[in-house]
Coordinates of C-alpha atoms and ligand atoms in Angstrom, one line a residue:
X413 CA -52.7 -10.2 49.7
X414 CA -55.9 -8.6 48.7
X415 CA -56.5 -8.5 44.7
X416 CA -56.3 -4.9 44.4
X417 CA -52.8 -5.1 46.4
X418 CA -51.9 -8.7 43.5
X419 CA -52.8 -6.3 40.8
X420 CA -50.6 -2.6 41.9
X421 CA -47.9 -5.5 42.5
X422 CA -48.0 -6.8 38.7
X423 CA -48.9 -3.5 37.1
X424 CA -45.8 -2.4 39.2
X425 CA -43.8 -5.0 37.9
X426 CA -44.7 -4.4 34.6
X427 CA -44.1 -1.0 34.7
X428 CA -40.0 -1.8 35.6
X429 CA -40.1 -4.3 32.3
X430 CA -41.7 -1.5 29.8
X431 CA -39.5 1.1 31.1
X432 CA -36.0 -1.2 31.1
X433 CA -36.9 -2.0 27.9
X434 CA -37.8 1.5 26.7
X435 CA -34.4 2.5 28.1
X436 CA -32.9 -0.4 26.7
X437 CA -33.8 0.6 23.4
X438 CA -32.9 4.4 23.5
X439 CA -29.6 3.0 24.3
X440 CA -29.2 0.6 21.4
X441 CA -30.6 3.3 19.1
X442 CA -28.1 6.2 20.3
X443 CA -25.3 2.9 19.8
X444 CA -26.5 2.5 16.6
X445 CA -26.7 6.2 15.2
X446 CA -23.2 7.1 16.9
X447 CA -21.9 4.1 15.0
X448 CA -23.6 5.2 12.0
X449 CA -22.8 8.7 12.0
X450 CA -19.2 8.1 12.9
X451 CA -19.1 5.7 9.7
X452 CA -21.2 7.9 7.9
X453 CA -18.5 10.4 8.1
X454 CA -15.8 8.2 7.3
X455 CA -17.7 6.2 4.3
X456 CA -19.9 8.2 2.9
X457 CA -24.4 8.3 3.1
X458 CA -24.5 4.7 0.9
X459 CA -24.7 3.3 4.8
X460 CA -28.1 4.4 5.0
X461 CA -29.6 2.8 2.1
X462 CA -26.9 -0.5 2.6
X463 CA -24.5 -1.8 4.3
X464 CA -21.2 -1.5 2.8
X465 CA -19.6 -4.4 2.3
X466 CA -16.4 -5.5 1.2
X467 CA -17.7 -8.9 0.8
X468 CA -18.7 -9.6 -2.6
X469 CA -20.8 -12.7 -1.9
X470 CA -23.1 -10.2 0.5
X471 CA -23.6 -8.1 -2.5
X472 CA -23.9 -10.6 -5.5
X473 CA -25.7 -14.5 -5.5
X474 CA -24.2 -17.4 -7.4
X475 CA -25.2 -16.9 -10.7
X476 CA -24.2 -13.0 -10.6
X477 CA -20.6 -14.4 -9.8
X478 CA -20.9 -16.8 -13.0
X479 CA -22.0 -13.7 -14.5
X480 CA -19.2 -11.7 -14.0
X481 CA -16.5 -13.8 -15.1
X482 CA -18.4 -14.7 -18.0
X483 CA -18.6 -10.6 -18.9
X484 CA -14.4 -10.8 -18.4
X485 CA -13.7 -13.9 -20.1
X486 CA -15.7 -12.4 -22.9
X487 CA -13.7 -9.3 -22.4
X488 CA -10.4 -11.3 -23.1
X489 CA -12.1 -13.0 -26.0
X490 CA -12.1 -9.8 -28.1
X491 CA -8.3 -9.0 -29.9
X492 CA -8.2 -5.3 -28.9
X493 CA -4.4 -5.6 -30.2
X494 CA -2.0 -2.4 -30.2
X495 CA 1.0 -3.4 -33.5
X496 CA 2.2 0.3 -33.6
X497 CA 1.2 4.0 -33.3
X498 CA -0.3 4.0 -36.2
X499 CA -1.8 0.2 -36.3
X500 CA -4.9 -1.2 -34.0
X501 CA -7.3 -3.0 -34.0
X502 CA -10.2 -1.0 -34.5
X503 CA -12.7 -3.5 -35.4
X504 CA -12.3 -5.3 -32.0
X505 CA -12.3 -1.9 -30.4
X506 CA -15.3 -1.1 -31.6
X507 CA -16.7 -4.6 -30.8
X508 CA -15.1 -4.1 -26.9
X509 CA -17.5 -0.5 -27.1
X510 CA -20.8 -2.9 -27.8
X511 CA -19.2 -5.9 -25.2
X512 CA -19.3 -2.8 -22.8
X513 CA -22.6 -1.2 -23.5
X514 CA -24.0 -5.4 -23.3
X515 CA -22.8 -6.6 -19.9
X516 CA -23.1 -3.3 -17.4
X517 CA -26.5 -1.7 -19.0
X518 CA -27.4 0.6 -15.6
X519 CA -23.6 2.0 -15.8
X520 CA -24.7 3.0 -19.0
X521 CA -28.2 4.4 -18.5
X522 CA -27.8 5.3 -15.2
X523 CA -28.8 8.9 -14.5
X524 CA -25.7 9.5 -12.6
X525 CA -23.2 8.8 -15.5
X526 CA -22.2 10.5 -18.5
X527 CA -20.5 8.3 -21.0
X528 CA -18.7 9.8 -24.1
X529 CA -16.3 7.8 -26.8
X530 CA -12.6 9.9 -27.3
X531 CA -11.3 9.4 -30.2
X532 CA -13.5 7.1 -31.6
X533 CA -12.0 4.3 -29.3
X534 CA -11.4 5.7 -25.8
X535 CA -14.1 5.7 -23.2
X536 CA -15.0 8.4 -20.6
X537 CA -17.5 7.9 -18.0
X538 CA -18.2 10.9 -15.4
X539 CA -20.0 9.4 -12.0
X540 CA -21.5 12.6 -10.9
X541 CA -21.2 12.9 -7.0
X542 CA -24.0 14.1 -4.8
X543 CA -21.5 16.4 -2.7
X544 CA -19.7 19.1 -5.4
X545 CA -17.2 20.6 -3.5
X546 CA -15.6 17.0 -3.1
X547 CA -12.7 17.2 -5.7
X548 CA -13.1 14.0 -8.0
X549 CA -10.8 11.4 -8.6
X550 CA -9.9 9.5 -11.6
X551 CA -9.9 5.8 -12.2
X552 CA -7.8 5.0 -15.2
X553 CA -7.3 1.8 -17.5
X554 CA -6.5 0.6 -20.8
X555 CA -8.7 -1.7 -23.2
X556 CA -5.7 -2.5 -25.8
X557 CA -3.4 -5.2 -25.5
X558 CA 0.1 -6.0 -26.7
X559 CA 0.5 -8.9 -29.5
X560 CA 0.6 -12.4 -28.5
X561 CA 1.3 -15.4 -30.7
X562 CA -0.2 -19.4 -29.5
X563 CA 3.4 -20.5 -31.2
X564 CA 5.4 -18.7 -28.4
X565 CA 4.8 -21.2 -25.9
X566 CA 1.0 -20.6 -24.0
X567 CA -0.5 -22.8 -22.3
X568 CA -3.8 -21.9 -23.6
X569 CA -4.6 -20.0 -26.9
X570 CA -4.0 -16.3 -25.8
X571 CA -7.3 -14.8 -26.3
X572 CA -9.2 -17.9 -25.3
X573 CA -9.6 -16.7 -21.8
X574 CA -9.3 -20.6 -20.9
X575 CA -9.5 -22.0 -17.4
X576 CA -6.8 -24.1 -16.2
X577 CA -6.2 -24.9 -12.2
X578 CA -8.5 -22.2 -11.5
X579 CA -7.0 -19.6 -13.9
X580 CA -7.6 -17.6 -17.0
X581 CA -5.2 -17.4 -19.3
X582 CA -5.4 -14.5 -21.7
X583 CA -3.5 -11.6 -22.7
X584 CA -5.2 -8.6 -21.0
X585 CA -5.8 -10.6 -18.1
X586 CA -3.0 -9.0 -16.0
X587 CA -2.6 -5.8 -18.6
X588 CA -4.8 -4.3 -18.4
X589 CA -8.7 -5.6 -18.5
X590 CA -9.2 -7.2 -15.3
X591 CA -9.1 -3.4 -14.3
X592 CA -11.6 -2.2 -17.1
X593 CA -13.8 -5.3 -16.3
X594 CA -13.4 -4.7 -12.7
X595 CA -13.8 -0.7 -12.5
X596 CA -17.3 -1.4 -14.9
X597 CA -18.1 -4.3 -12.9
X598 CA -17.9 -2.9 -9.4
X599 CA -19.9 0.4 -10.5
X600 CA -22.5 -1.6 -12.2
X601 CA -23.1 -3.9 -9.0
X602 CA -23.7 -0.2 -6.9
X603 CA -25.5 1.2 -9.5
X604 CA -27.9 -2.0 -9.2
X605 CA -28.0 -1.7 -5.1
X606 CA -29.2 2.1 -5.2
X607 CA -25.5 3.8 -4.6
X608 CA -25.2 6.9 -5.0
X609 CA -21.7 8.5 -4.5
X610 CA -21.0 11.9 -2.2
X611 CA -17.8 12.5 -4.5
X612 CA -17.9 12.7 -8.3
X613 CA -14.9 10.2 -10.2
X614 CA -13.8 9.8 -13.7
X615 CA -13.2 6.6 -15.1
X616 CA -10.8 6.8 -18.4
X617 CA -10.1 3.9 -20.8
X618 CA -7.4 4.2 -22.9
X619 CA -7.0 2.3 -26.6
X620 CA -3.7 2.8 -27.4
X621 CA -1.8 2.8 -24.3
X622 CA 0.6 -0.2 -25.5
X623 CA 1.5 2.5 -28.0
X624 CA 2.3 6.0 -26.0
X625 CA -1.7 6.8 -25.3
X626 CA -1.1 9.7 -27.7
X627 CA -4.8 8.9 -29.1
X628 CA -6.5 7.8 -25.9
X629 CA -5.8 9.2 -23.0
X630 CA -4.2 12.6 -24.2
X631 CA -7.7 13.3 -25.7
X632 CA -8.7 12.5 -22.7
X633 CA -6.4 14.6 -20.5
X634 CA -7.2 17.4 -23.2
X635 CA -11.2 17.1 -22.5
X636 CA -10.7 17.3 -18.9
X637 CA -8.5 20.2 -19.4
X638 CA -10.9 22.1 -21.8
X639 CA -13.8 21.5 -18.9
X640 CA -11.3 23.4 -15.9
X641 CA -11.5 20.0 -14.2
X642 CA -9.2 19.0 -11.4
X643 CA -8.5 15.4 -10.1
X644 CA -7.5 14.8 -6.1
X645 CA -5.9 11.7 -7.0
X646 CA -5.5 9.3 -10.5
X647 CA -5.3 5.4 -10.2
X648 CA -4.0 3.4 -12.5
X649 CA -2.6 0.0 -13.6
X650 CA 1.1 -0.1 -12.4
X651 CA 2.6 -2.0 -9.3
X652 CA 0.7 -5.5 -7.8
X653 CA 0.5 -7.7 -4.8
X654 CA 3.9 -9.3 -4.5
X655 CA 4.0 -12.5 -3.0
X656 CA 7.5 -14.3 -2.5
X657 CA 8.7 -12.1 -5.7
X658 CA 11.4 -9.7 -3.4
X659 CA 13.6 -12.5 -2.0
X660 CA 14.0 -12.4 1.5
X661 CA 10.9 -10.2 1.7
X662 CA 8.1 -12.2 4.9
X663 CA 4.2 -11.7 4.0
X664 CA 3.0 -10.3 0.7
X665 CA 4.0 -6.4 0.2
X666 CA 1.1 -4.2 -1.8
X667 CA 3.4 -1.5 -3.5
X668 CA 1.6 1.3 -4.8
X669 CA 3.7 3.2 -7.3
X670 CA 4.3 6.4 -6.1
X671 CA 5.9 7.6 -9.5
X672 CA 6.8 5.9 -12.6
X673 CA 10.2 5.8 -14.5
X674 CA 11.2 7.8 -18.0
X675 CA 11.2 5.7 -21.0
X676 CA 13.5 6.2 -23.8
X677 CA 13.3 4.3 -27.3
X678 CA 16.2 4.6 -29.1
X679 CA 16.9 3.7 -32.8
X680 CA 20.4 2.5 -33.9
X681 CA 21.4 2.0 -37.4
X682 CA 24.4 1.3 -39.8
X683 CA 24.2 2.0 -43.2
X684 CA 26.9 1.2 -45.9
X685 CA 27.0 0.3 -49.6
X686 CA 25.1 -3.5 -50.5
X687 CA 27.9 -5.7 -52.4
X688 CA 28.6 -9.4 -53.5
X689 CA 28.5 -12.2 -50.7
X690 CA 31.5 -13.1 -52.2
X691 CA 33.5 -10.3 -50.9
X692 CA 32.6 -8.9 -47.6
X693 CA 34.0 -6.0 -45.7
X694 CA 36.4 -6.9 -42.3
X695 CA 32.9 -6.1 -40.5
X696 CA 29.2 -5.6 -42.5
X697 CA 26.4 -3.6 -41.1
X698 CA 25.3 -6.2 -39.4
X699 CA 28.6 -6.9 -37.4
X700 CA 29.2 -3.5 -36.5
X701 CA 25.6 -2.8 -34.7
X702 CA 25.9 -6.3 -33.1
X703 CA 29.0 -5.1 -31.4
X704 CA 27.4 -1.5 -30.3
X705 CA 24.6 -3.9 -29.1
X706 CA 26.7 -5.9 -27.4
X707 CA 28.9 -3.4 -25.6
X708 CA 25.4 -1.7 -24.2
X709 CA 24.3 -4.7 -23.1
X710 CA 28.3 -5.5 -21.4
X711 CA 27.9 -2.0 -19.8
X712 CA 24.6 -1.7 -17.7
X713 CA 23.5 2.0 -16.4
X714 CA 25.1 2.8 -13.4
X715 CA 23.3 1.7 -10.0
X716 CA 21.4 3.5 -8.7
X717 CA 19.3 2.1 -6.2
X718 CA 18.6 4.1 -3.3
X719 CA 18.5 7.5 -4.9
X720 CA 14.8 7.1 -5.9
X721 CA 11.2 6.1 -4.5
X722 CA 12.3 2.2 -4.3
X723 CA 14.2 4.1 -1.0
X724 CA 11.2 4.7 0.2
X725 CA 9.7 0.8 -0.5
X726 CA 12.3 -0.9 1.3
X727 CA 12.6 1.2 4.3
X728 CA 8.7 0.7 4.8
X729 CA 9.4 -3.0 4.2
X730 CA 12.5 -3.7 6.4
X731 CA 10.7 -5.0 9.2
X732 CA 9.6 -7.6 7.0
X733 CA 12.7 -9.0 5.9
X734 CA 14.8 -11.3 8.4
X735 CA 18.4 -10.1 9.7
X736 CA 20.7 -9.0 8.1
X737 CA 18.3 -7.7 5.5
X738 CA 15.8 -6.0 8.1
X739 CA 19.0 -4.6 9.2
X740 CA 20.4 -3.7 5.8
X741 CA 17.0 -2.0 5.0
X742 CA 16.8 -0.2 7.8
X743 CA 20.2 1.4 7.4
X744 CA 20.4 2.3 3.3
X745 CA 22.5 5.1 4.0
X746 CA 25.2 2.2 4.4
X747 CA 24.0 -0.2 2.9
X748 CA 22.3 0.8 -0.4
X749 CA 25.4 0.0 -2.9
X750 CA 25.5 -3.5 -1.5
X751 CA 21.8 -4.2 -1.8
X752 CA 22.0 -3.0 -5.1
X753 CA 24.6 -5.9 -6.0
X754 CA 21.8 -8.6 -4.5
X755 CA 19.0 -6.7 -6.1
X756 CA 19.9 -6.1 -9.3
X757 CA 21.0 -10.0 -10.0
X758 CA 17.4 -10.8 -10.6
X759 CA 16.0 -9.0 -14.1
X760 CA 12.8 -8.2 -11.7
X761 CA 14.4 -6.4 -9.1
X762 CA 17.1 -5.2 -11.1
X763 CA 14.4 -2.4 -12.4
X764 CA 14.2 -0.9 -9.4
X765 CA 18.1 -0.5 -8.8
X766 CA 18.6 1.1 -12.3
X767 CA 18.2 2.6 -15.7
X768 CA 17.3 -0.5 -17.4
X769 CA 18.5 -1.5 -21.2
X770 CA 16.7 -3.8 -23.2
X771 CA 17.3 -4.3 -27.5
X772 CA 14.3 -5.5 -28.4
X773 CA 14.4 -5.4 -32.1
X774 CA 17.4 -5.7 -34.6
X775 CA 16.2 -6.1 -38.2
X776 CA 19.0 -6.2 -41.3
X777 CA 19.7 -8.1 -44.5
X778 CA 17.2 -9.1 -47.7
X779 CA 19.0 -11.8 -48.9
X780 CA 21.5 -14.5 -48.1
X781 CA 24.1 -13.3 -50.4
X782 CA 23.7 -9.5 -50.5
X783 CA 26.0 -7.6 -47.9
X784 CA 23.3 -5.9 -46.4
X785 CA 23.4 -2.3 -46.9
X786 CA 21.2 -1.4 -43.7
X787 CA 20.8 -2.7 -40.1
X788 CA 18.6 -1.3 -37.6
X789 CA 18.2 -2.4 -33.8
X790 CA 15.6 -0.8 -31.1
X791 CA 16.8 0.0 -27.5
X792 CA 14.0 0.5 -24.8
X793 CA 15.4 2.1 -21.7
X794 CA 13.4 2.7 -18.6
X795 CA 15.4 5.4 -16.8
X796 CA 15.8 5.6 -13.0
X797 CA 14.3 8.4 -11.0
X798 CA 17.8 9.4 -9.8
X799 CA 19.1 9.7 -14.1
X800 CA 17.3 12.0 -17.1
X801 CA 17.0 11.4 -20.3
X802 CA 19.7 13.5 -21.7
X803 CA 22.2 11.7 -19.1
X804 CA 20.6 8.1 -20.4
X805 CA 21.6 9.3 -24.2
X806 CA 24.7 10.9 -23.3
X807 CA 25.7 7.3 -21.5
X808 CA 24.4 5.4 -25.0
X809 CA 26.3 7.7 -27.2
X810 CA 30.1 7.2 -25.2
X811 CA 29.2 3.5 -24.7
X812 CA 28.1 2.6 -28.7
X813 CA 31.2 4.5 -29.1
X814 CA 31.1 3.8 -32.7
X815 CA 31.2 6.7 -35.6
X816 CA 29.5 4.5 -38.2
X817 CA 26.3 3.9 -36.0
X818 CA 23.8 6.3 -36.2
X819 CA 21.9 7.3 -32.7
X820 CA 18.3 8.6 -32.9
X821 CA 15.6 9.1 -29.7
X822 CA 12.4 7.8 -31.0
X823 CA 10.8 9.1 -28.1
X824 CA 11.2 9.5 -24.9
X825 CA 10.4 11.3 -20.9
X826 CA 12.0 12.1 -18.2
X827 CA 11.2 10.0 -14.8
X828 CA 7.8 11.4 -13.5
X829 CA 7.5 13.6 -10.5
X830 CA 6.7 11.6 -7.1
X831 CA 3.4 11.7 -5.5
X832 CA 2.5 12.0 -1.7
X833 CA 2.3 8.7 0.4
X834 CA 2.3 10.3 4.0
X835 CA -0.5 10.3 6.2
X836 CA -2.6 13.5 4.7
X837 CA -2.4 11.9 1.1
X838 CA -6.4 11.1 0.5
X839 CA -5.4 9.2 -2.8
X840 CA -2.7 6.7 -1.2
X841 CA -4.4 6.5 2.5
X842 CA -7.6 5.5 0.5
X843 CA -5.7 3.3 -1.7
X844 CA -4.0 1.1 1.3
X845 CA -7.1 1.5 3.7
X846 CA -9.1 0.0 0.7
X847 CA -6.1 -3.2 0.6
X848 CA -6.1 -3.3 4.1
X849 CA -9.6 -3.7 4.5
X850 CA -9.2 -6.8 2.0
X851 CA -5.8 -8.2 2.7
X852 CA -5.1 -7.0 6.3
X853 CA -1.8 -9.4 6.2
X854 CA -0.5 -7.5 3.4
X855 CA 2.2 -4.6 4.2
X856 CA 1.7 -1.5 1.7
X857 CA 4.1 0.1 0.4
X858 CA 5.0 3.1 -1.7
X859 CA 6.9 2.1 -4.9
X860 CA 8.5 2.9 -8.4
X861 CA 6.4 1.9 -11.1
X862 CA 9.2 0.2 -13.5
X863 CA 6.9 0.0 -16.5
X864 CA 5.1 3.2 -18.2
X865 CA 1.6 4.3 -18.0
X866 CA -1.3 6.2 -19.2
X867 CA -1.5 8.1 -15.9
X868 CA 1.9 10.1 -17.3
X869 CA -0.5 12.1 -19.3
X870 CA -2.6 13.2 -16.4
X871 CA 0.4 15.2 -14.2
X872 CA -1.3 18.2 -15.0
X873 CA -4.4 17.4 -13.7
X874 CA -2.9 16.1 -10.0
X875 CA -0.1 16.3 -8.3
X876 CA -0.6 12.8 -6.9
X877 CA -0.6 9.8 -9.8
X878 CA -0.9 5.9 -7.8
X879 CA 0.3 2.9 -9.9
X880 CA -1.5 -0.6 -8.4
X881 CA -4.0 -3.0 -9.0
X882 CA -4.8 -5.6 -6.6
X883 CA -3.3 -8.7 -8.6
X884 CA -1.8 -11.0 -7.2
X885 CA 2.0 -11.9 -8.2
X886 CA 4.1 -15.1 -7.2
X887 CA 7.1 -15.4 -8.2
X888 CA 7.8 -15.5 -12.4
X889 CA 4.7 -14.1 -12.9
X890 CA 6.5 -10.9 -13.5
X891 CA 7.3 -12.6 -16.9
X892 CA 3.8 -12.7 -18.1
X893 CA 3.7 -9.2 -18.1
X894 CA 3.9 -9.0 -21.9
X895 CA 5.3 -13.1 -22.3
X896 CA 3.8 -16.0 -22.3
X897 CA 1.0 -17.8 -20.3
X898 CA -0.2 -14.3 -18.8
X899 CA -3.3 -15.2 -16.4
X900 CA -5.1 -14.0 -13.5
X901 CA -6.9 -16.7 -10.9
X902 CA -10.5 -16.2 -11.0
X903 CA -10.1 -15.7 -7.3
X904 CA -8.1 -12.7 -7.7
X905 CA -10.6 -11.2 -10.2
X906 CA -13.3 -11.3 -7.7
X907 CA -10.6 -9.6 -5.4
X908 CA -10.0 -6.8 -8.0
X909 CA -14.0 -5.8 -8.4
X910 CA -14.4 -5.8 -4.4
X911 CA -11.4 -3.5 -4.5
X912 CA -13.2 -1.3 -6.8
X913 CA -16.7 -1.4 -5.4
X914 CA -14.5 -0.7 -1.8
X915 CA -12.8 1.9 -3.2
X916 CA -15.3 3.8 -4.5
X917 CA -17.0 3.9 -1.2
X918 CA -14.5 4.7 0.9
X919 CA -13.4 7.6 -1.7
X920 CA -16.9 9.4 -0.3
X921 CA -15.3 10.1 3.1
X922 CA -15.0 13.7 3.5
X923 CA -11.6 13.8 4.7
X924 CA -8.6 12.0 6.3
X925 CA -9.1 11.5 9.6
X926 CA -6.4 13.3 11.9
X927 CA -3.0 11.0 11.3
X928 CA -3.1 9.5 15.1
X929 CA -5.9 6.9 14.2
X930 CA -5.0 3.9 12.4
X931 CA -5.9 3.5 8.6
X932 CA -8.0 0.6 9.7
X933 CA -9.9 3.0 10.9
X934 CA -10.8 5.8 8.1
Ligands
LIG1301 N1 2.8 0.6 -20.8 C1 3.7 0.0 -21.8 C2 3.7 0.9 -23.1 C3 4.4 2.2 -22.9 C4 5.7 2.3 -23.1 C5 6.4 3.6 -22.9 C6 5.6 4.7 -22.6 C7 4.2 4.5 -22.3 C8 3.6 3.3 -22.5 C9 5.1 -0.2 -21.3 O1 5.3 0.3 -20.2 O2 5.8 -0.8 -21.9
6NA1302 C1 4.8 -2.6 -15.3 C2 3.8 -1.7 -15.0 C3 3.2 -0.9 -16.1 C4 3.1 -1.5 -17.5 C5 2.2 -0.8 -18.4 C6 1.9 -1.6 -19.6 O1 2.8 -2.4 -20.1 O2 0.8 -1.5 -20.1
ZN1303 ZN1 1.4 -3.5 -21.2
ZN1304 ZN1 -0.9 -1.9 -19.2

């Protein structure tokens, strides 16, 4: 072959490579951008400057990860302690405000977020959104804690945020600061990676929600209200990961409370004349409330259990229970009285079946011979979504049943109205794609938040109110919730700000996409 006839056959072949390759390339970029835009749309523009990630240990190093559970245990550390309505701890609250301000500096000066203190000891922060007609959604949690005494029984000194077995034991490591820490903590590590979000959220921290959140978050609601704003969804502390808790139940269930129930604190009392020791009445003060006591306590609130959102829990979880319970749950409209009887055996699960009634104070008596002329006991009821309150003091009245003792409401609500969980609800779809995403073994659930919350305050503001944090609960660790030995695994506080920094991302997608498609893929 001549060399001109060599060369036409190399340039020739060369030709075929540079244009394959050219081709090749236009082809792997129009991959690439359909990819991008269809996730664009679904997760917001922080694709283009990084990719999201649900991964924490892509986003931070080593010593960042130190770093952050050094910020909580400090968090723990500081006695932010609710005694009453009218007693806090304002000196650690205020020392909690500078903790704050000290461990997430580019939340704080970040040109994106307004931060202002409510009521002296209440934070709000507004992330301003990039995309204004996105309606905003609130992120809610509480900084104060309930008391907790070494002498009860812990482990670990309760606000020593010790490690032991890969735990940290604290109070306000369940309720509610691995939230606060993990809300702060998640913003502060998108802040730091250039994140910018499409829609604008709130994120609310109440000090005195141990004690009604009259203070906090009603300021709060009452700011938000004064500025016309509207929230598309609230999150808050509530419901948890159960794991092995609902007997019977296969897999760890996420339930996301889809409503809460009413609370009622009521005060009895018995007052007669103080006397001698010597010569006691057939029945003093004393003996007469212990008997009103006693006969609530003999005569539980009706069951209930099917006539509320916990319908709706174990329906979605039948499939996850073995016969006869899958077949049980599937078929409440039989079976409900009879799972009520298993349910409500267990103090846990028995929340969910019923109004519940708990004395938790009785005071009487000054002195050992002195026929004490006044006793006093506390009832806290929470009151099933089926009941209201004036049915839960009707019941208390005919059961006390008792003339001489003296009935008054201290305070009290009605069960809260039931958010949306189908497949248009943003808030809840969000909510379990964002779980999903991070426990994809997990079975969400909608579910009745048995304990009260903040978020009450904020029905005005939404229709639709979630209940859940991603924590992890085994069996007894209900109990912490307020008791003894209350921890979180340091594992599962990682967990919590990846659900956060998730969240917050996915909340930028414009809107649901049409119900066919899988969560998994929002
Ligand atoms: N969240 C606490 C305190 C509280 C009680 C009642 C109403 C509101 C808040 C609880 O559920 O016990
Ligand atoms: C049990 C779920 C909510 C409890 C709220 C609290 O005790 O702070
Ligand atoms: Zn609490
Ligand atoms: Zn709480």
């Amino acid at each position: 072959m001549t060399e001109s006839g060599q060369k036409f056959k190399i340039f020739k072949f060369l030709k075929i490579v540079i244009s394959s390759l050219l081709i090749a390339a236009l082809l792997l970029f129009t991959i690439a951008s359909i990819r991008t835009l269809s996730l664009d749309v679904n997760v917001g523009l922080q694709l283009a400057r990084w990719e999201k990630t649900n991964n924490l240990s892509l986003v931070i190093d080593h010593h960042q990860r130190e770093e952050l559970l050094a910020n909580f245990k400090e968090a723990i550390r500081i006695r932010t302690v609710s005694f009453s309505e009218k007693k806090s701890n304002t000196t650690a609250l205020i020392q909690f405000d500078r903790l704050l301000r000290k461990v997430f500096p580019t939340v704080f000066f970040s040109s994106l977020v307004h931060h202002e203190l409510v009521a002296n000891y209440s934070h709000l922060f507004w992330v301003q959104g990039s995309q204004h007609d996105l309606v905003p959604y609130l992120l809610l949690a509480h900084i104060d804690v309930v008391p907790a005494s070494e002498a009860d029984g812990w482990e670990a000194p309760p606000f020593s945020a010790q490690e032991i077995d890969g735990f940290i034991y604290g109070r306000g490591t369940i309720d509610d600061k691995s939230p606060v820490m993990g809300i702060l903590q998640a913003l502060e590590y998108l802040l730091k990676k250039g994140y910018a979000p499409r829609r604008g959220f709130y994120i609310g921290l109440g000090h005195d929600e141990e004690v009604s959140g009259f203070k906090g978050a009603l300021n709060i609601v009452r700011i938000m209200k004064q500025r016309g704003v509207q929230l598309s969804f609230v999150l808050d502390e509530g419901l948890a990961v159960l794991d092995g808790v609902i007997s019977g139940l296969q897999g760890p269930a996420a339930l996301i409370g889809i409503s809460e129930k009413g609370s009622a604190t009521v005060k009895l009392s018995v007052s007669m004349v103080p006397g001698h020791s010597s010569m006691p009445p057939r029945e003093t003060t004393i003996g007469i409330l212990a008997a009103a006591v006693k006969r609530l306590e003999d005569n539980p609130m009706p069951r209930l259990f099917g006539h509320g959102p916990e319908r709706e829990t174990f329906e979605h979880l039948a499939q996850k229970f073995g016969l006869p319970m899958k077949f049980m749950m599937s078929n409440l409209w039989l079976f409900a009285p009879l799972l009520g009887r298993i349910l409500e055996r267990k103090p846990d699960t028995n929340a969910f079946v019923r109004t519940t009634t708990a004395v938790t104070m009785f005071n009487a008596g000054v002195k050992v011979n002195i026929i004490p002329s006044l006793a006093e006991a506390y009832v806290n009821l929470r009151i099933h979504s089926a009941q209201s309150l004036k049915e839960v003091l009707d019941l208390i009245q005919s059961t006390v049943g008792d003339q001489r003792v003296k009935i008054e409401l201290v305070d009290g609500f009605d069960p809260l109205p039931v958010s949306s969980a189908d497949e248009k609800s943003f808030g809840f779809q969000i909510i379990k794609k964002t779980v999903l995403d991070m426990f994809p073994t997990v079975t969400v659930a909608p579910g009745i938040c048995i304990g009260n919350t903040d978020s009450r305050h904020f029905k005005d503001l939404t229709n639709d109110i979630y209940r859940f944090a991603p924590i992890w609960f085994k069996p007894g660790d209900a109990q912490r919730f307020h008791g003894i030995n209350e921890r979180i695994s340091k594992k599962n506080y990682e967990e919590l700000v990846v659900f956060y920094f998730s969240l917050i991302q996915n909340c930028d997608i414009q809107k649901l996409p049409e119900p066919h498609s899988s969560v998994h893929e929002l």
